[in-house]
XYZ file of C-alpha atoms in Angstrom:
353
model
C -49.158 2.978 -35.043
C -48.480 -0.120 -37.730
C -45.043 0.433 -39.031
C -44.828 4.818 -37.768
C -41.715 4.937 -35.129
C -42.471 5.762 -31.868
C -39.489 8.546 -31.837
C -41.329 10.520 -35.310
C -44.059 10.897 -32.827
C -43.027 11.608 -29.727
C -40.772 14.134 -32.365
C -43.688 16.009 -33.919
C -45.513 15.841 -30.792
C -43.522 17.580 -29.160
C -42.998 20.411 -31.229
C -47.114 20.959 -31.155
C -46.675 20.999 -26.999
C -43.207 23.498 -27.562
C -45.201 25.745 -29.752
C -48.187 26.028 -27.650
C -46.250 27.151 -24.378
C -44.809 29.872 -26.326
C -47.641 31.028 -28.157
C -49.021 31.044 -24.610
C -46.421 32.431 -22.885
C -47.172 35.347 -25.658
C -50.004 36.282 -24.383
C -49.104 35.823 -21.026
C -46.566 38.176 -21.778
C -49.098 40.798 -23.738
C -51.581 40.658 -21.546
C -48.484 41.606 -18.685
C -47.265 44.692 -21.192
C -50.964 45.291 -21.713
C -51.423 45.745 -17.970
C -48.623 48.146 -17.648
C -50.054 50.425 -20.809
C -53.169 50.691 -18.753
C -52.511 50.989 -15.666
C -49.994 54.279 -16.972
C -53.516 56.060 -18.088
C -55.826 55.041 -14.990
C -52.510 56.736 -13.154
C -52.426 59.454 -15.252
C -55.901 60.010 -15.566
C -56.301 60.462 -11.895
C -53.653 62.444 -11.233
C -55.116 64.923 -13.714
C -58.641 64.526 -11.566
C -56.847 64.607 -8.453
C -58.657 68.608 -7.542
C -61.850 67.033 -7.972
C -63.522 64.852 -5.750
C -63.477 61.040 -5.460
C -62.074 60.990 -8.640
C -60.582 58.153 -8.303
C -63.039 55.998 -7.485
C -65.739 56.569 -9.689
C -62.908 56.802 -12.351
C -61.892 53.069 -11.571
C -66.175 51.989 -11.257
C -66.474 53.787 -14.757
C -63.979 52.073 -16.156
C -65.240 48.695 -15.053
C -68.466 49.063 -16.247
C -67.305 49.733 -19.068
C -65.013 47.477 -19.841
C -66.904 44.567 -18.486
C -69.496 45.178 -21.064
C -67.390 45.386 -23.417
C -64.868 42.240 -22.773
C -66.952 40.447 -20.043
C -65.145 38.881 -16.969
C -61.808 40.108 -15.598
C -62.677 44.193 -15.205
C -63.689 44.290 -11.510
C -63.077 47.412 -9.666
C -60.535 45.087 -7.808
C -58.550 43.656 -10.939
C -58.454 46.951 -11.873
C -57.041 48.407 -8.462
C -54.445 45.958 -8.564
C -53.863 47.183 -12.878
C -52.814 50.086 -11.527
C -50.926 48.907 -8.795
C -48.972 47.329 -11.376
C -47.869 50.717 -12.968
C -46.957 52.238 -9.921
C -44.822 49.477 -8.369
C -43.074 48.496 -11.635
C -43.106 52.145 -13.204
C -39.401 53.556 -12.026
C -38.495 50.074 -10.953
C -35.110 48.319 -13.022
C -33.962 45.386 -13.288
C -30.851 44.515 -13.843
C -31.055 43.482 -17.804
C -30.458 39.503 -17.884
C -28.431 37.263 -20.173
C -30.578 35.311 -21.152
C -30.992 34.844 -24.806
C -35.254 33.960 -24.768
C -35.179 37.217 -22.999
C -33.171 39.102 -25.742
C -35.742 40.396 -28.251
C -38.592 41.543 -25.326
C -40.059 44.896 -26.089
C -39.913 47.933 -22.902
C -42.094 50.269 -22.229
C -42.247 53.427 -22.170
C -39.971 53.738 -18.775
C -37.359 50.671 -20.569
C -38.822 47.794 -18.581
C -38.664 44.437 -19.563
C -41.370 42.087 -17.994
C -40.572 38.117 -18.365
C -43.577 36.595 -16.434
C -47.365 35.992 -16.239
C -49.468 38.659 -14.491
C -50.840 36.170 -12.072
C -46.960 36.135 -11.377
C -46.736 39.966 -11.013
C -49.421 39.689 -9.151
C -47.587 37.841 -6.281
C -44.460 40.103 -7.043
C -45.759 43.694 -6.456
C -46.607 42.722 -3.135
C -42.954 42.167 -2.092
C -42.216 45.156 -0.699
C -38.294 45.250 -0.604
C -37.065 45.987 -3.848
C -33.936 44.172 -3.855
C -36.245 40.877 -2.472
C -38.867 41.277 -5.043
C -35.858 41.905 -8.445
C -34.132 38.615 -6.964
C -37.214 36.564 -7.089
C -38.757 37.185 -10.505
C -34.741 37.105 -12.111
C -34.752 33.470 -10.520
C -38.558 32.653 -11.635
C -38.050 33.708 -15.141
C -34.594 31.877 -15.388
C -35.679 28.820 -13.615
C -39.052 28.673 -15.835
C -41.202 28.751 -12.172
C -44.681 28.665 -12.060
C -47.283 30.280 -9.784
C -47.305 27.515 -7.572
C -43.106 26.964 -6.685
C -42.949 30.914 -6.714
C -44.947 30.949 -4.284
C -43.673 28.014 -2.406
C -39.969 29.298 -2.652
C -41.264 32.675 -1.264
C -42.548 31.462 1.446
C -39.702 29.126 2.212
C -37.432 32.319 2.058
C -34.976 31.122 -0.330
C -34.194 34.707 -0.452
C -32.862 35.119 3.156
C -32.066 31.655 3.232
C -28.998 32.420 0.485
C -28.514 35.698 1.688
C -27.412 34.328 5.250
C -24.778 32.329 4.283
C -23.055 35.528 2.436
C -21.964 38.418 3.173
C -23.053 42.352 1.870
C -22.042 41.775 -1.628
C -23.218 38.819 -2.324
C -26.930 40.057 -0.858
C -26.433 43.068 -3.640
C -25.276 40.683 -6.272
C -28.442 37.979 -5.396
C -30.760 41.419 -6.281
C -28.963 41.928 -9.799
C -28.075 38.567 -10.823
C -30.371 35.978 -8.857
C -28.558 32.811 -7.647
C -24.966 32.331 -9.305
C -23.113 29.429 -9.676
C -19.725 30.102 -9.795
C -18.029 28.178 -6.492
C -18.944 24.882 -4.511
C -20.205 26.999 -1.311
C -22.856 28.294 -3.983
C -24.300 25.193 -4.370
C -24.792 24.680 -0.568
C -27.900 26.341 1.826
C -28.599 26.377 5.366
C -31.075 25.253 6.133
C -33.198 23.457 3.339
C -36.444 23.189 3.846
C -38.351 19.714 3.086
C -41.730 20.803 4.251
C -42.983 19.213 1.096
C -41.688 15.825 2.380
C -44.816 15.553 4.739
C -42.722 14.340 7.890
C -43.868 16.826 10.437
C -46.421 14.373 10.692
C -44.636 11.356 11.467
C -43.444 11.062 15.315
C -40.281 9.599 13.898
C -38.452 8.193 11.059
C -35.854 6.752 9.841
C -32.306 7.936 7.309
C -34.144 5.132 4.963
C -37.582 6.701 5.584
C -35.612 10.231 4.732
C -33.813 9.348 1.078
C -37.414 7.642 0.105
C -39.691 10.778 1.092
C -36.975 12.951 -0.891
C -36.938 10.339 -4.746
C -40.788 10.200 -4.148
C -40.160 13.744 -4.719
C -37.296 14.471 -6.269
C -39.152 16.748 -8.436
C -38.964 19.096 -5.007
C -35.771 18.536 -3.898
C -34.187 19.360 -6.721
C -35.937 22.751 -6.903
C -34.807 23.426 -3.435
C -31.841 22.259 -4.944
C -30.699 25.617 -7.229
C -29.986 25.090 -10.745
C -27.935 23.595 -12.234
C -28.959 20.008 -10.371
C -29.795 16.343 -12.709
C -30.330 13.022 -10.114
C -27.451 10.601 -10.630
C -28.600 7.889 -8.343
C -29.762 6.369 -5.104
C -27.381 4.709 -2.499
C -24.586 4.675 -4.888
C -22.777 1.858 -4.037
C -18.804 1.586 -4.848
C -15.980 -1.630 -3.311
C -12.950 0.662 -1.466
C -10.235 -2.836 -0.164
C -12.776 -5.258 -0.889
C -15.351 -3.011 1.811
C -19.149 -1.780 0.032
C -20.183 1.416 0.726
C -22.755 3.382 -0.105
C -23.618 6.508 -1.067
C -27.291 7.701 0.055
C -28.124 10.537 -2.803
C -25.952 12.085 -6.064
C -26.350 14.817 -8.156
C -24.312 16.403 -10.595
C -24.818 20.305 -11.665
C -23.598 20.918 -14.666
C -22.769 24.871 -14.221
C -19.999 23.803 -11.193
C -19.016 20.412 -13.595
C -18.320 18.602 -10.170
C -20.640 15.485 -7.945
C -22.499 16.128 -5.615
C -23.345 13.607 -2.772
C -25.308 13.740 -0.341
C -25.586 11.638 3.338
C -28.267 12.106 5.375
C -28.937 11.802 8.706
C -32.006 12.372 10.861
C -30.096 12.719 14.318
C -27.339 15.347 16.098
C -24.025 15.471 13.466
C -21.062 13.517 14.545
C -17.498 14.293 13.703
C -17.381 10.956 12.131
C -20.282 11.531 9.761
C -17.908 14.549 8.176
C -15.230 11.681 8.063
C -17.321 9.415 6.197
C -18.190 12.193 3.865
C -14.528 13.375 3.139
C -13.866 9.297 2.490
C -16.767 9.708 -0.244
C -15.477 12.489 -1.748
C -11.565 11.130 -2.217
C -13.327 7.940 -3.451
C -15.409 10.127 -6.564
C -12.669 12.480 -6.870
C -9.838 9.383 -7.309
C -12.277 7.218 -9.123
C -14.765 8.835 -10.474
C -14.509 12.243 -11.913
C -12.920 13.368 -15.179
C -9.803 14.984 -15.358
C -11.749 17.986 -16.890
C -14.004 18.388 -14.401
C -14.251 19.868 -10.753
C -13.520 18.693 -7.337
C -16.443 16.974 -5.670
C -18.750 18.811 -3.354
C -20.672 16.565 -0.103
C -23.242 17.387 1.855
C -23.735 16.282 4.906
C -27.378 17.161 5.683
C -28.812 16.482 9.397
C -31.573 17.406 11.493
C -29.219 18.894 13.608
C -25.279 20.616 13.865
C -23.065 21.799 16.758
C -21.520 24.458 14.486
C -17.716 23.913 16.607
C -17.736 20.834 15.565
C -17.822 21.200 11.844
C -14.834 23.817 12.443
C -12.697 22.190 14.025
C -12.913 18.603 12.207
C -13.405 20.315 9.193
C -9.540 21.773 7.534
C -9.391 25.970 7.678
C -8.723 26.069 3.627
C -12.152 23.342 3.352
C -14.120 23.705 -0.298
C -15.128 20.598 -0.076
C -16.984 19.674 2.195
C -20.858 20.748 3.718
C -22.942 20.306 7.115
C -25.930 21.920 6.188
C -29.396 20.888 8.076
C -32.824 20.421 7.064
C -36.545 21.963 8.447
C -39.492 19.546 7.607
C -41.543 23.187 8.449
C -41.737 26.806 6.508
C -39.278 28.647 9.082
C -40.390 32.188 9.632
C -39.852 34.675 7.548
C -39.474 36.963 10.784
C -37.190 35.134 12.033
C -35.013 34.932 9.185
C -34.805 38.530 8.476
C -34.045 39.469 11.854
C -31.025 36.676 11.914
C -29.999 38.778 8.449
C -30.462 42.217 9.657
C -28.467 41.358 12.684
C -25.347 39.574 10.069
C -25.284 42.749 8.262
C -23.519 45.542 8.437
C -26.030 48.830 9.676
C -26.009 50.889 6.246
C -27.297 47.625 4.776
C -30.071 46.561 7.152
C -32.063 49.339 7.095
C -33.083 48.039 3.601
C -34.245 44.891 4.798
């Protein structure tokens, strides 16, 4: 491009790309608010004509024909029923106001509700019957800018149940109000991690290096599975201690917790020596790598199987740095996770799940 700098060209290109994305987002949000209002009018008109047999069916059919003639595709009977259902689900469905600055100027519906996502997202969300779970996925999708595909993937991998299983009643309630919150080391840990995107179930056996390579090949999906605030630092990160070389399988940094997060990968059952090895890695990072203003390092041993008793006996009672988590290479059963969640919570709260 002659003497024009590449950085200048990329900067202008990025501005245009961002503007197009913002315009597309604005259009999508406008349609969501419009559909809510259309759904309200359909619902109220049906109620006004409720005494007339089959009025609702004729109303939807007639409206579909009218709108299709004037605006083209997109107003089938099925779509209008979805729009009506959208209003019915969200008419009294309130969600806690988020603190995200990008949402402060959004309009509100007549009921005071704000919407943050595309129509396609809400078609998926409104089919989640549990309001708390629905709120959680809406907050996380908005906060992390999930595509529809990623929203479906996180729902299918039972993210809500997996996070809820690692906490108490108060944490579950907070998930519905705020989504996943990173405040302490435990918040950065899932058990299990679901890695179905690696494609490993097709293999009869695989090595730890193969598992690591697959994670790097699917790094974007793995970062989404880790959660909010994670940044990749490196793989097989070497350090030398007493003239002996060691390598940490995967190193990440969490910007919210302001600490390093180390992963050691194990394809078999967790052994107490694995925990001891991770303790040494964490100690090294705390003493030689992290800055004074950063928080203590977190170490996670990711294994195919583990014995909780071994983990509990190996780690100190006041442990807040070393964790052992299982990984699954297939999507877990949502029904089984809900059952475990119900069994772990008190009867009052389990009625909501």
